[in-house]
Coordinates of N, CA and C in Angstrom, one line a residue:
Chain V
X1 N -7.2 103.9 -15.5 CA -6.7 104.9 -14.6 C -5.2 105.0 -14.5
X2 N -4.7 105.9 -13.7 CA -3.2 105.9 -13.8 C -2.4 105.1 -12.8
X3 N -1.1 104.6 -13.2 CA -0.8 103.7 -12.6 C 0.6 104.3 -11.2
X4 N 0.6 103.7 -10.5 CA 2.0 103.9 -9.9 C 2.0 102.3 -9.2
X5 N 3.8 102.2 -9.7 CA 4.5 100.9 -9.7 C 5.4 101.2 -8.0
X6 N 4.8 100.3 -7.7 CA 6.1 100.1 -6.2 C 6.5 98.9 -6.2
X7 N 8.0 99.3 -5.6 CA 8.7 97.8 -5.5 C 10.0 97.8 -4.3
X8 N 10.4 97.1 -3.8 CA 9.5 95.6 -3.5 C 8.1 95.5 -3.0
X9 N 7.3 94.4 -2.9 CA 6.5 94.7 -2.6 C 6.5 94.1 -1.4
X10 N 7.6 93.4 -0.6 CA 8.1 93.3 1.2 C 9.6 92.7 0.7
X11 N 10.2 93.3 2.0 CA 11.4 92.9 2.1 C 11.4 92.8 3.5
X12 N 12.3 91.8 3.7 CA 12.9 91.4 5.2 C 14.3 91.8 5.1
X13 N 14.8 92.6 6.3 CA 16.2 92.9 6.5 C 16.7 93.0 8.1
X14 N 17.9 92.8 8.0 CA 18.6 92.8 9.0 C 18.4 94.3 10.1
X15 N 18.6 94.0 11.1 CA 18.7 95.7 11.7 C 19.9 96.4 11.7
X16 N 19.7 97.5 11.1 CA 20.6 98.2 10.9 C 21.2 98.0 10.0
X17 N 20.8 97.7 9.0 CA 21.0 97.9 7.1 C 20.0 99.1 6.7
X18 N 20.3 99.4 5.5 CA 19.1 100.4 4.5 C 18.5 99.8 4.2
X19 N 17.0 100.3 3.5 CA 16.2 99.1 2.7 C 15.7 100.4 1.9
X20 N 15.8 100.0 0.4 CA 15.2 101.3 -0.4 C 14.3 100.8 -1.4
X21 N 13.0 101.4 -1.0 CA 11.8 101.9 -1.8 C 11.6 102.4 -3.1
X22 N 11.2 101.6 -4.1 CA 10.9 102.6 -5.7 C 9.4 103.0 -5.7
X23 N 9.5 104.3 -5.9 CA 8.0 104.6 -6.3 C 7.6 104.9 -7.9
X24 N 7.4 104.6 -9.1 CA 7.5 105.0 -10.1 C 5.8 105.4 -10.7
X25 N 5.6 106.4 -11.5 CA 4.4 106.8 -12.0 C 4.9 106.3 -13.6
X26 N 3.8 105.1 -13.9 CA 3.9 104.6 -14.9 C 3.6 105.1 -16.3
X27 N 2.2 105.9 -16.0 CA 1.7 106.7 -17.8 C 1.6 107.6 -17.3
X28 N 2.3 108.5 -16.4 CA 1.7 110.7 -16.1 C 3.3 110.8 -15.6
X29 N 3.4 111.9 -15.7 CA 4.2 112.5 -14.6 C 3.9 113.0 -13.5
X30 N 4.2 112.9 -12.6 CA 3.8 113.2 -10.8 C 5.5 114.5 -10.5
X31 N 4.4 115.4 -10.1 CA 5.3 116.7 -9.8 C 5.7 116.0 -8.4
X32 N 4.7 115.7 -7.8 CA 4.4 115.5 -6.4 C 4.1 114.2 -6.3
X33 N 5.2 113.7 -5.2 CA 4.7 112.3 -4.6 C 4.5 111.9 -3.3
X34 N 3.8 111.5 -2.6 CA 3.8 111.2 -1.1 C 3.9 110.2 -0.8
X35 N 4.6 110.0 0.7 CA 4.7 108.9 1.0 C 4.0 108.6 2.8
X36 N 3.1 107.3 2.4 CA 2.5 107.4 4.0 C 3.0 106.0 4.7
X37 N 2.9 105.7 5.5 CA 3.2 104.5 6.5 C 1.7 104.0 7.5
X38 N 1.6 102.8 7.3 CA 0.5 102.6 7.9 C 0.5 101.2 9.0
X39 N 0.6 101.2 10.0 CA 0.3 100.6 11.0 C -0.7 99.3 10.8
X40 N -0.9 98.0 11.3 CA -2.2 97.3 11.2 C -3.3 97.7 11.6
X41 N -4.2 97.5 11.0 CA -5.1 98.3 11.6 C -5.5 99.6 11.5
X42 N -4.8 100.5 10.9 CA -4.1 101.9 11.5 C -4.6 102.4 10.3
X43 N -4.9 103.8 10.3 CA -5.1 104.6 8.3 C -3.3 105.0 8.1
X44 N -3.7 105.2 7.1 CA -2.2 106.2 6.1 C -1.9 107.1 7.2
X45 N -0.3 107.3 8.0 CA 0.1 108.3 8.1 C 0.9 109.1 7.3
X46 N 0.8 110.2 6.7 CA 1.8 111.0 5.9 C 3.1 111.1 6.5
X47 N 3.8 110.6 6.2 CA 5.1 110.7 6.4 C 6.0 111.8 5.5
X48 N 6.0 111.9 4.4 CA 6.8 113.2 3.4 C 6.3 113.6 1.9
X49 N 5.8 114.6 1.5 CA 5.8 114.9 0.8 C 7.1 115.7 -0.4
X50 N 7.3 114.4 -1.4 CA 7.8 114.5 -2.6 C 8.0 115.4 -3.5
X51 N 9.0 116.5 -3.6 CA 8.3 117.0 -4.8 C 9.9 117.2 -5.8
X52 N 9.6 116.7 -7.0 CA 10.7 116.9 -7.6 C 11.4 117.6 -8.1
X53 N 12.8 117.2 -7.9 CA 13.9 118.7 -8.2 C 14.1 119.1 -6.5
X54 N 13.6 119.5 -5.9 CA 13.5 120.0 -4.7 C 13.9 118.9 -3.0
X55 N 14.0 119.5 -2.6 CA 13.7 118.8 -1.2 C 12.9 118.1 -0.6
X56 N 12.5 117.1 0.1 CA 11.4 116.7 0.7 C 10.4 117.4 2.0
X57 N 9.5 117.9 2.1 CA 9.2 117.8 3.0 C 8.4 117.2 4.0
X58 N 8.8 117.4 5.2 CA 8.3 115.8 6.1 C 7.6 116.6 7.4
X59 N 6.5 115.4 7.7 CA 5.5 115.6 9.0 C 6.3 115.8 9.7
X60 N 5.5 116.6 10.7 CA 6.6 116.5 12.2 C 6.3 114.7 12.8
X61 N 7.4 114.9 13.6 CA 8.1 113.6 14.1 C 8.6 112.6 13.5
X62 N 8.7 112.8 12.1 CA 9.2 112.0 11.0 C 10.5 112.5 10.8
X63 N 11.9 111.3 11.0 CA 13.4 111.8 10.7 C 13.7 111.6 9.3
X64 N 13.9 112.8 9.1 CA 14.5 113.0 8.0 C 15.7 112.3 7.3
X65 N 16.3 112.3 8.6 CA 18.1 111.4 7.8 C 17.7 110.0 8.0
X66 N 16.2 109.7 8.8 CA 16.4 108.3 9.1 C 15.3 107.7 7.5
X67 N 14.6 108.5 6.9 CA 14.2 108.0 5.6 C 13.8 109.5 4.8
X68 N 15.3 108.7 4.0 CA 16.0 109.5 2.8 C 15.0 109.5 2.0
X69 N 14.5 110.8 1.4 CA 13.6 110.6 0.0 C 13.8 111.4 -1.1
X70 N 14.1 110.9 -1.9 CA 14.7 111.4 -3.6 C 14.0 111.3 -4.5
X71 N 13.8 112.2 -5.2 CA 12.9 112.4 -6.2 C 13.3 113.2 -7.3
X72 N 14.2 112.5 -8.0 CA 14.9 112.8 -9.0 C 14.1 113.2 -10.3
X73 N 13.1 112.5 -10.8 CA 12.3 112.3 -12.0 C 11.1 112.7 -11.8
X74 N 10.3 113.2 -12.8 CA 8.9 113.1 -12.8 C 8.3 112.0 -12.9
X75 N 8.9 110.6 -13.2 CA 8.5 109.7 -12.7 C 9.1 108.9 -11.7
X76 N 9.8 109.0 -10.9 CA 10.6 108.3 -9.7 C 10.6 109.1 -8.5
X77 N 10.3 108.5 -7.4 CA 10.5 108.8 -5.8 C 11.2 108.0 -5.2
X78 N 11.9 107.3 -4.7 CA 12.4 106.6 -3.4 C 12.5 107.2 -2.2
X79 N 12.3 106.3 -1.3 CA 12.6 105.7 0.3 C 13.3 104.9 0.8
X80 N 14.2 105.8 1.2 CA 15.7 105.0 2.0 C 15.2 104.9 3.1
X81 N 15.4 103.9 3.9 CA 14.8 104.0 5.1 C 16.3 103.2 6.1
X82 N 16.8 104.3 6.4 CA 18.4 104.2 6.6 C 18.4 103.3 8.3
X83 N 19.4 102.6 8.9 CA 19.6 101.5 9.8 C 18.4 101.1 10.6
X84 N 17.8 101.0 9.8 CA 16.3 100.1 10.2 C 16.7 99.9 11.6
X85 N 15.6 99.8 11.9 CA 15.3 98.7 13.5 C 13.9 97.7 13.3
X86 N 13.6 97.5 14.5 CA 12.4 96.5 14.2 C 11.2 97.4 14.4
X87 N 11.3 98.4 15.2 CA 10.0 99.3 15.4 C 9.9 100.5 13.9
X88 N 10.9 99.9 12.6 CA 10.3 100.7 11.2 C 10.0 99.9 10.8
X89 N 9.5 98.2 11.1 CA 8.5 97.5 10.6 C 7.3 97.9 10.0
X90 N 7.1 98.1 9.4 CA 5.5 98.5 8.7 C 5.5 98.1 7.3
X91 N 4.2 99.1 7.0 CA 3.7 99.3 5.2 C 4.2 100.4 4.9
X92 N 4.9 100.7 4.1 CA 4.7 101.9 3.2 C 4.5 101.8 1.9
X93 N 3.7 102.9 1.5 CA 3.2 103.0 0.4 C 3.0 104.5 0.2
X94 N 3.5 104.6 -1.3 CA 3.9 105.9 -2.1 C 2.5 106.3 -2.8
X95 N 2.4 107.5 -3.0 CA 1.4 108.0 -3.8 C 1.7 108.9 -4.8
X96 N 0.8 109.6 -6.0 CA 1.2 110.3 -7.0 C -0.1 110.9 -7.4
X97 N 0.4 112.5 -7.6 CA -0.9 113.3 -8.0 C -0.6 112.7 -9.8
X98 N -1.8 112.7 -10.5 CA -1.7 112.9 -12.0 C -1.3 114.3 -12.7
X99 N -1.2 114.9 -12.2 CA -0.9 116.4 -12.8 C -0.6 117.5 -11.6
X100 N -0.8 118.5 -11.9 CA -0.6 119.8 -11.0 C -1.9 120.3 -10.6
X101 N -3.2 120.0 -11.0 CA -4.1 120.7 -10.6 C -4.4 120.4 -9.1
X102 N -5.6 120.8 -8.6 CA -5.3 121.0 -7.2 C -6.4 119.4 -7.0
X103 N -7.3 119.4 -8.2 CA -8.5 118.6 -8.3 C -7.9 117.1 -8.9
X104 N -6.5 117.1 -9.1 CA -6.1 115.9 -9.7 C -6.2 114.8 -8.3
X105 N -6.6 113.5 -8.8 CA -6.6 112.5 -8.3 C -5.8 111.7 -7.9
X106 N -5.3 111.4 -6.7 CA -4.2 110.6 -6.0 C -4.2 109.5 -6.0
X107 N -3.1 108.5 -6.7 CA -3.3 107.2 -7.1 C -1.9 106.8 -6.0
X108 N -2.1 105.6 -5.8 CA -1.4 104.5 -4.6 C -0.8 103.7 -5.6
X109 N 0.6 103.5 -5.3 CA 1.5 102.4 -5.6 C 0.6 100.9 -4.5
X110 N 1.2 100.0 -4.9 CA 1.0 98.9 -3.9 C 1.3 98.2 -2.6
X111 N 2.1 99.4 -2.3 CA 2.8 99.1 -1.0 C 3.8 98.1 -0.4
X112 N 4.6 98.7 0.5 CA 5.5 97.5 0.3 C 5.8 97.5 2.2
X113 N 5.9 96.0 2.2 CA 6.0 95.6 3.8 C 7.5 95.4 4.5
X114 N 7.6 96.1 4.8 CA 8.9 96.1 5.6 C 9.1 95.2 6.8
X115 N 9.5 94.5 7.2 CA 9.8 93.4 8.2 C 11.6 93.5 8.7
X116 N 12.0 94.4 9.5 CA 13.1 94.3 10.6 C 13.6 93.2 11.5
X117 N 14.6 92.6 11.1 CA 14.8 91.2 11.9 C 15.6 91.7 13.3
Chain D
X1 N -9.6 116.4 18.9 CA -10.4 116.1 18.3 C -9.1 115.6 17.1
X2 N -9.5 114.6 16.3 CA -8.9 114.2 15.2 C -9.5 114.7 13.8
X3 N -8.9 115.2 12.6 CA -9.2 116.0 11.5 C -10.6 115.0 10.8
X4 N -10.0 113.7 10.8 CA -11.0 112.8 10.5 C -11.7 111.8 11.5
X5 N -12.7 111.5 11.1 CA -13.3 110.6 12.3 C -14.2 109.5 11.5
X6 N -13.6 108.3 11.5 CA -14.0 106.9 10.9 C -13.9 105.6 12.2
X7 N -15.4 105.0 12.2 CA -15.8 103.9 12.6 C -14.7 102.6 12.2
X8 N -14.2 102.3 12.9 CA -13.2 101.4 11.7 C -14.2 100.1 11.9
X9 N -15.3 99.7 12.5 CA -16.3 98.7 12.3 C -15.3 97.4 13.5
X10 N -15.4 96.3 13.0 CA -15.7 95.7 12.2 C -17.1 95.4 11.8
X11 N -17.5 95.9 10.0 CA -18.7 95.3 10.0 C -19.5 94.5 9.1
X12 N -20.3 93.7 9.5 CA -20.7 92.5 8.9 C -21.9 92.6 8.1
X13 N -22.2 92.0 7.0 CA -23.4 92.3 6.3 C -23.9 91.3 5.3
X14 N -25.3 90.4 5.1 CA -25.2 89.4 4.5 C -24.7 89.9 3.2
X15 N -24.7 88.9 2.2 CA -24.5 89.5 0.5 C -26.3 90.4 0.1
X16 N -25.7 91.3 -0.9 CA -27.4 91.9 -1.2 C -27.7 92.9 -0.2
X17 N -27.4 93.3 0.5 CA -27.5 94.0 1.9 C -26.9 95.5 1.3
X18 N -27.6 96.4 2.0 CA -26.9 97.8 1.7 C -26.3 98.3 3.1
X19 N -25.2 98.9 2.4 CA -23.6 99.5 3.2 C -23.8 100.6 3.2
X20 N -23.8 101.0 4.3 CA -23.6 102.7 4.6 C -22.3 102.8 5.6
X21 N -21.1 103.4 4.8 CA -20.0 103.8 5.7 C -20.3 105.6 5.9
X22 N -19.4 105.9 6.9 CA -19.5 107.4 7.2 C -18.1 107.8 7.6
X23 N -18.3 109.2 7.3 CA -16.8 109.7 7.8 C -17.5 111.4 8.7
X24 N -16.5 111.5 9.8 CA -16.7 113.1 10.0 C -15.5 113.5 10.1
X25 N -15.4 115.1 10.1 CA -14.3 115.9 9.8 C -14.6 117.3 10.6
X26 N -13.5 118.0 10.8 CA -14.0 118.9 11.9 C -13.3 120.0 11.1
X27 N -12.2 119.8 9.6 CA -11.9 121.1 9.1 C -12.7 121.8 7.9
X28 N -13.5 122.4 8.0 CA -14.0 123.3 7.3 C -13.4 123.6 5.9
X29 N -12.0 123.4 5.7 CA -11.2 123.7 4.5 C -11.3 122.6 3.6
X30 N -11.8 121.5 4.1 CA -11.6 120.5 2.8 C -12.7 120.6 2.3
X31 N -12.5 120.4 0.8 CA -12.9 120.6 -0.4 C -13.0 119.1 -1.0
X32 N -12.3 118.5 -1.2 CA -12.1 117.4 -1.7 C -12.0 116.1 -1.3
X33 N -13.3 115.2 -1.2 CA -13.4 113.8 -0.4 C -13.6 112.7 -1.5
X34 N -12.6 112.1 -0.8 CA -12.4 110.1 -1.5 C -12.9 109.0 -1.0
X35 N -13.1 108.0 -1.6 CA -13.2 107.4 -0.8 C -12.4 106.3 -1.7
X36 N -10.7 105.2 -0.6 CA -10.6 104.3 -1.4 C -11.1 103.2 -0.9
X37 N -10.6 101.9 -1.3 CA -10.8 100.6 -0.7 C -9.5 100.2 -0.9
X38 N -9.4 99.3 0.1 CA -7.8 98.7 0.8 C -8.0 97.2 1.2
X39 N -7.9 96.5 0.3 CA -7.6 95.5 0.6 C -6.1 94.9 1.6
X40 N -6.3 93.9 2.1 CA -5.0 93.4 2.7 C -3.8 93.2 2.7
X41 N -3.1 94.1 3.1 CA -1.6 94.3 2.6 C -1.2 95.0 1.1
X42 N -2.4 95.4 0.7 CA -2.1 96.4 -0.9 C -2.6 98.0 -0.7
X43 N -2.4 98.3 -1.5 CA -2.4 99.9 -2.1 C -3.8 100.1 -1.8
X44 N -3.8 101.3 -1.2 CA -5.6 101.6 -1.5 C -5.5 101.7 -3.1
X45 N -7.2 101.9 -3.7 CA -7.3 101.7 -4.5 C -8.9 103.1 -4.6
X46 N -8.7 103.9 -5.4 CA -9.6 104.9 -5.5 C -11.0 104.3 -5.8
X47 N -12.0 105.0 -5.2 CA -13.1 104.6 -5.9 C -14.4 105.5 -6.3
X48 N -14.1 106.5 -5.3 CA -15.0 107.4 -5.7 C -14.2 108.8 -5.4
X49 N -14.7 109.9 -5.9 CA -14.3 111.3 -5.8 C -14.8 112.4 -6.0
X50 N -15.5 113.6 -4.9 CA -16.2 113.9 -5.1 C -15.7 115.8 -4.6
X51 N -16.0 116.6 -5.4 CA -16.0 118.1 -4.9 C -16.9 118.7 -4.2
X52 N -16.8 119.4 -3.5 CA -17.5 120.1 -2.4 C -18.7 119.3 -2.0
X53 N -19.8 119.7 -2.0 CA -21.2 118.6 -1.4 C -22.4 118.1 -2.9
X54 N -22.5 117.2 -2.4 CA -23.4 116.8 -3.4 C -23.1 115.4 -3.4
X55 N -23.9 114.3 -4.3 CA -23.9 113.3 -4.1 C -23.6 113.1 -5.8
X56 N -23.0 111.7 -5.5 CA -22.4 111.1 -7.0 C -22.5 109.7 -7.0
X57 N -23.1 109.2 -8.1 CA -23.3 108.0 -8.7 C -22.3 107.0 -9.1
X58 N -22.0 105.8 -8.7 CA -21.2 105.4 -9.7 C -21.3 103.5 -10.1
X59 N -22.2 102.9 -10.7 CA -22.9 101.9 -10.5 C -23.2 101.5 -8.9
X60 N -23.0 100.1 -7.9 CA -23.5 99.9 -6.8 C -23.0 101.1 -5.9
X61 N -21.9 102.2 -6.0 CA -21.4 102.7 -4.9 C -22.0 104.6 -5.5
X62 N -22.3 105.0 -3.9 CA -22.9 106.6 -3.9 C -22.1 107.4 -3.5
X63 N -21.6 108.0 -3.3 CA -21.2 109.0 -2.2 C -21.6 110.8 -2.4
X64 N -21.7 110.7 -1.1 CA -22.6 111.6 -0.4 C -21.7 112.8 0.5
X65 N -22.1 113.9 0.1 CA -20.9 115.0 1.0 C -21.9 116.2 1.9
X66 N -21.8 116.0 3.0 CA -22.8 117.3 3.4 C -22.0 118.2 4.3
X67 N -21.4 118.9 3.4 CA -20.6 120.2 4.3 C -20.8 120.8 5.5
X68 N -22.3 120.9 5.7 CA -23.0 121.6 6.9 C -22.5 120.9 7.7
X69 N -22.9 119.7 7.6 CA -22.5 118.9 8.7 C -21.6 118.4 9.0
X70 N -20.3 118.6 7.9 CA -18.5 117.7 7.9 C -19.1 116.9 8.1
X71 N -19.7 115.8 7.2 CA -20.3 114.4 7.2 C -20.0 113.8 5.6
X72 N -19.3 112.9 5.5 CA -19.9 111.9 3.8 C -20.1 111.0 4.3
X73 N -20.2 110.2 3.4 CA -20.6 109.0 3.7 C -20.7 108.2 2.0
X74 N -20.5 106.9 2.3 CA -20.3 106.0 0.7 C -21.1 104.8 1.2
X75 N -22.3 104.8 0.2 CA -23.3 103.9 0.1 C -23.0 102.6 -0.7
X76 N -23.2 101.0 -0.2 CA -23.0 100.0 -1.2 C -24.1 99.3 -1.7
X77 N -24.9 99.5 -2.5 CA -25.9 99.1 -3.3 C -25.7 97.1 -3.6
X78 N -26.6 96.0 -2.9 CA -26.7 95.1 -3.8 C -24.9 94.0 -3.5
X79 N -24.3 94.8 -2.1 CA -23.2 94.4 -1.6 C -22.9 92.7 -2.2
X80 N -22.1 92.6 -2.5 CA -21.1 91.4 -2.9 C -20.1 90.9 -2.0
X81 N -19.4 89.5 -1.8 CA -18.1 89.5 -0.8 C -17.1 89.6 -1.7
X82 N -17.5 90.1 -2.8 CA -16.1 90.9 -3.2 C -15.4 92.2 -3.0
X83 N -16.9 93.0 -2.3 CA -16.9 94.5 -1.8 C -16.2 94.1 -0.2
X84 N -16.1 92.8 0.1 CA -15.2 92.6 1.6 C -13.8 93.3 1.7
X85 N -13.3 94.5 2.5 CA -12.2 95.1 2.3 C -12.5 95.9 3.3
X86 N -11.6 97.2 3.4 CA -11.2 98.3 4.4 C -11.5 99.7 3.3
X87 N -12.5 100.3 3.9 CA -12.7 101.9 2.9 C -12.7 102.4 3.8
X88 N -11.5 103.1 3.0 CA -10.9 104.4 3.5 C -11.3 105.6 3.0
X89 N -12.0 106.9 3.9 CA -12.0 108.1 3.5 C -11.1 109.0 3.6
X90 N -10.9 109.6 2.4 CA -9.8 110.9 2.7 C -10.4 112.1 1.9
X91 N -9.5 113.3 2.5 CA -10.0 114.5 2.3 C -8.8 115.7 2.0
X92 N -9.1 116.4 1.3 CA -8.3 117.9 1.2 C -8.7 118.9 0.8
X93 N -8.2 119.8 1.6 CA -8.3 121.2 1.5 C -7.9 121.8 0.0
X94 N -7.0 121.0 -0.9 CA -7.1 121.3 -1.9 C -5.9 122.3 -2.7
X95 N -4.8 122.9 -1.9 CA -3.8 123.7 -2.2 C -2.8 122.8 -2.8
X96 N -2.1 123.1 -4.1 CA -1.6 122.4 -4.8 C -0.2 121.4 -3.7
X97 N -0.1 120.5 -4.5 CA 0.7 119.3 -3.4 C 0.3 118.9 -1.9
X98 N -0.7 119.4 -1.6 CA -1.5 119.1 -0.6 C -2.1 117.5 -0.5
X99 N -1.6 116.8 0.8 CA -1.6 115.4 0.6 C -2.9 115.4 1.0
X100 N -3.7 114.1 1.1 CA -4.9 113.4 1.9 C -4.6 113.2 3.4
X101 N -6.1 113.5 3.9 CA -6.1 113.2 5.4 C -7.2 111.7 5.2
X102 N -6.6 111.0 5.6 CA -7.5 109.6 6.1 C -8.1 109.5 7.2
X103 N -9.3 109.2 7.0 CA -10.2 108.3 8.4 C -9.2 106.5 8.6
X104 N -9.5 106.4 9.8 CA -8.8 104.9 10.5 C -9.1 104.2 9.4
X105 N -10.1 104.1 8.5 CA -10.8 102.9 7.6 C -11.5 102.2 8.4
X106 N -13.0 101.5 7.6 CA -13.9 100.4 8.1 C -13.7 99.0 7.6
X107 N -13.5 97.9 8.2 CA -13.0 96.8 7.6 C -14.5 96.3 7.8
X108 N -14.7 96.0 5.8 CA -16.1 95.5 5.8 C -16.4 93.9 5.4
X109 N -17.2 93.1 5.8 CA -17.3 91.9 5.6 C -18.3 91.5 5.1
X110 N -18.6 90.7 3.5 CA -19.9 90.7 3.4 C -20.2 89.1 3.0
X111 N -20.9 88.7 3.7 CA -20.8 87.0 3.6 C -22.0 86.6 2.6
X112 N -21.8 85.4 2.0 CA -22.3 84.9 0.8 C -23.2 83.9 1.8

């Protein structure tokens, strides 16, 4: 099946540093990438949808300037997730449609654990 | 009401034992239900996928869609404690770049 590469896969940082997210689609191109945040315990919340060339767009109550998302390539998305605190502690983890159809299948990077000191 | 609605369990089942997870949903628009598995601290991981209602085969695992009722549901056949993890259902309406809606996930345990 198709792959999407995330990296790191946890980092620990200071408060109030950046910490940035790679999401890459390994064998397809991804028009569209998403990115969700998930709580313990908790399901995927959508946080922004990716789409390349373009702008991001993001769920409500999600800041925009506070995580930056670029998606320069058909295969690349990042997540800046700009002067952290400890309550952006979480998972996140990126996703990638395989194509443009509406029926293509949504594949998960591995997610990566953020820890705010 | 929430879009999706998942049992998050916890629940327990000897090995050999059959798994019936469920999901409900209250939007009428989705078209498209998943189901993945999520292990601990990783990516979900796809496992089944299914279009409108009908049921689909896929060695130990079924899944089942009944529109009428906004109900699926993913059957585990012959359960293993390798099938021990978190399944997650998600769903879409289906309009292009249209993300998944997730159920909480069921954290399943299946003891040897």
């Amino acid at each position: 099946g198709a792959v999407v590469s995330q990296h790191p896969s946890w980092v620990i940082c200071k408060s109030g540093t950046s910490v940035k997210i790679e999401c890459r689609s390994l064998d397809f191109q991804a028009t569209t990438m998403f990115w969700y945040r998930q709580f313990p315990k908790q399901s995927l919340m959508l946080m922004a949808t990716s789409n390349e060339g373009s702008k991001a767009t993001y769920e409500q109550g999600v800041e925009k300037d506070k995580f930056l998302i670029n998606h320069a390539s058909l295969t690349l998305s990042t997540l800046t997730v700009t002067s952290a605190h400890p309550e952006d502690s979480s998972f996140y983890i990126c996703s990638a449609r395989a194509g443009n159809r509406v029926d293509e299948k949504l594949f998960f990077g591995s997610g990566t654990q953020l820890s705010v000191l | 009401q929430k879009e999706v609605e998942q049992d998050p369990g916890p629940l327990s089942v000897p090995e050999g034992a059959i798994v019936s997870l469920n999901c409900t949903y209250s939007n009428s628009a989705f078209q498209y239900f998943m189901w993945y598995r999520q292990y601990s601290r990783k990516g979900p991981e796809l496992l089944m996928y299914t279009y409108s209602s009908g049921n689909k085969e896929d060695g130990r695992f079924t899944a089942q869609v009944d529109k009428s009722s906004k109900y699926i549901s993913l059957f585990i056949r012959d359960s293993q404690p390798s099938d021990s993890a978190t399944y997650l259902c998600a769903m879409s309406a289906g309009q292009a770049g249209t993300a998944l809606i997730f159920g909480k996930g069921t954290t399943l345990s299946v003891s040897s």
